Each structure stands twice: as structure tokens, then as C-alpha cells.
């Protein structure tokens, strides 16, 4: 049996909603700059990504994965609570903003159409079809912009779990800053949805969306029971994104409770020491996308912050996803000290009994070079057994579309590179992490 420990099966309702909200961030961007940023290859990957989000429901996405893998498999789809991921949703009241978005949309459309025309035959007409749908969604979406992605994802996964009870083990996600929105707080919501005989087998946290790994609700709630203490007591697995690329919130400033990693000090500090009112100011915005994400990941998701979590909860069952991300791993594999994020994660996995890491979105890197073979030879083979038994294979489908649209090729690259060790990372280790009997 194959276990994909890290994938995403977001449905179209949720994507359309977030797509629209995120588009609100384009208001300060010059359309010409947008067209300049994307190559045709980028546009085609993005279209494949959107195609999975727009065309298919969770069940169809699972079936697509199963067909690509060519075998029966267990999916661990991760939910993502995007409630506070972006700026004000009040798009429809902002006429000036709407004008700007129209101009930007026109500019993107031209670029995308050009890319579609560069494709051949059947693929071109499929993409064209999809593209018409996206435009339609953008117009329609304004009417139901306040519909919440959180409930939609819960409903989607409840239906999927009911249909495939022993083939999907979804992970629940909730933003700790929403504590006062629920009668029994964030922990109450988690207790309702996560655990034995519930829809969700574990918890997914994505702190670069704007909160600290030591946010009081997670780490040390004044009411005496925190999310981590409950998870540790009940041995509930948690997966956290742990790399400095990916996605982040897009605000230029936000309120953070708990600790941050502070680069000038090279250490973890309480947010209060940086600003009395807990306001964290950022240098980069949406237009410098890569720098924006990296900046927020460093402040809010650095492995040293997670070490602080594990010092207090040493038996926490936790997966540091992406092992720092493929670019960090590439540096580490090539002996560069700049691959410190990967180094830190490996030392957490070594030091703490229930700390794991996954290889999702581990696509090849040009420079310094990384592919699955190099990873196996230069990283995996040199690891002590203590770490090897806590490395898990995953795809990050359908985020993976952004770099690799062929899932079976992705799987086979690992099978070839790992040989007999593949079973260990794709079955034995994830089975132990999930604590399931199969
Ligand atoms: Zn992911």
C-alpha cells in the first residue's frame, strides 16, 4: 500500500472564493509588471493547477491521483483555513479598486491567451474552455465573496471520508486567531472534528498565514489547556509547513501574539520585545511574492520557533513538511551552510521522538543541483537510522502542479532513486506517524 502523507484536495467553491479575495491584493500593482513576471511555462503550470481546482471535486481529485499512481493508495489531504490570509474582502464597495482589478485582469488575460495559443491541439481547446470558466467565476464571485472557505472544506472532507473511510485520513486546519469566534474556542472546534471516529485524523498548521507557532491558543492558553497539550495527550498528529517558500499572508503589518524569529538577533524573541502593541511590520508586499513569503516564513515559521514548541511538548507528534523546501535541501545536499533550514529540521527529527519530516514538493532544482538520486545519495544515505525511520514520502498534489504536472513521473522518480527503501518512506513510516492499522 502506498501512503501519500501530504496532498491537497481543495474543491472549486473554495478556490474560487480565495482566488477572488487574493485578487484584491493586485490593487496596487502595475499591470505591465505582472505580464513581465510570468513566462509561458509558468502560465501553463498555473492553468493546470487551476484546472484541478475548478474542474474537480475532492472525490474526482482522489480518483485522478489513484489513476496516476496506478495503484490503490491512502491519501492524507490537508485542509487550510485561509480566513485571514489576505486583505479586506470588501471588494464590492471599492469602485476605484474594481477599476484597477479590471485593468489588471485584462492584462493577465492577454498574457494567458497568448500562452494558450502557443499550446497545440486538444490541450489548447481544453485550456481555452477552462479559461472562459475562470473569467466567469471572477464576475460571479463578487456576489458571494463572504462565503466561508472553512465550512466548505469541512463539508467536503466529511463527504469524502464517508465515501472512502479507510482510504483518506484528512487533517483539519484552523487559524488560532479565531478563538473568540467559536463558543468553545479553537480547541473546542478541534475536539469536535479531530480524533478517533472523527472525519479528521490530525491537524495542519500553516503559521506563515500570520500567527506564531507559540501563539497562546496553541502553546499556552491561560485557561490551562492549549492545542498542543491536547494533541500531545491524545497523540494527535500535526503537520506544519516548514520551508521558506510556498505561500503566506499578504498584509504589510499584522498583530502577532507569542514569539517570532528575529533575524538581527539570530534567535527567537517574544513579539512584545519588538513592539509593545504586538504589531509586526513587514518589508515586502505581494508584488515581491518570493521575498514576501520568505520574510513571513522566517519571522513566523523558523525551525528555532518549533524547537521552542518541542522543548515544552517533547512528545508532540509533528511532521515538518518539505524538509525546509527543495531549494534549502539542494543547498544542504551540496554541502552549503546556507541550507541551514534543512539542517535544523533534521536535528529536530533527531532530537525528538515523535518529530517527522516529509518529502512533498521535492522537485528537481537546477542550481545547486538536486534531484531524487542526488537526494538519496547525498542526504538520505548519510542519515542515522533514527532519522530514516521518520522520513515520509508525499506529493503536495495539486500544489505540485505549479512545478510538476505529471504525478506518475513524480512517484517513479522516488521509486527509482530509493529502490527497496521506498516502501519504508511511503508505507512503514507514514503508517507509524498516522498510527493506523492497515
Ligand atoms: Zn502542502
XYZ file of C-alpha atoms in Angstrom, residues 244 325-339 362-371 374-375 378:
29
model
C 10.648 29.305 3.337
C 11.790 23.096 0.852
C 13.626 21.803 -2.219
C 15.890 24.869 -2.521
C 17.096 24.525 1.056
C 17.533 20.781 0.598
C 19.536 21.441 -2.609
C 21.930 23.653 -0.671
C 22.217 21.176 2.174
C 22.809 18.265 -0.253
C 25.640 20.226 -1.858
C 27.328 20.921 1.460
C 26.448 24.626 1.663
C 25.883 26.236 5.066
C 23.057 28.275 3.515
C 20.963 25.083 3.677
C 10.683 17.732 -3.615
C 11.043 18.591 -7.312
C 14.463 18.931 -9.001
C 16.462 22.151 -8.615
C 18.948 23.453 -11.221
C 21.493 25.210 -9.078
C 22.851 23.949 -6.766
C 21.675 20.710 -8.357
C 19.127 18.469 -6.720
C 17.072 15.542 -7.968
C 21.171 13.206 -5.525
C 18.855 13.433 -2.543
C 23.929 12.817 -0.556
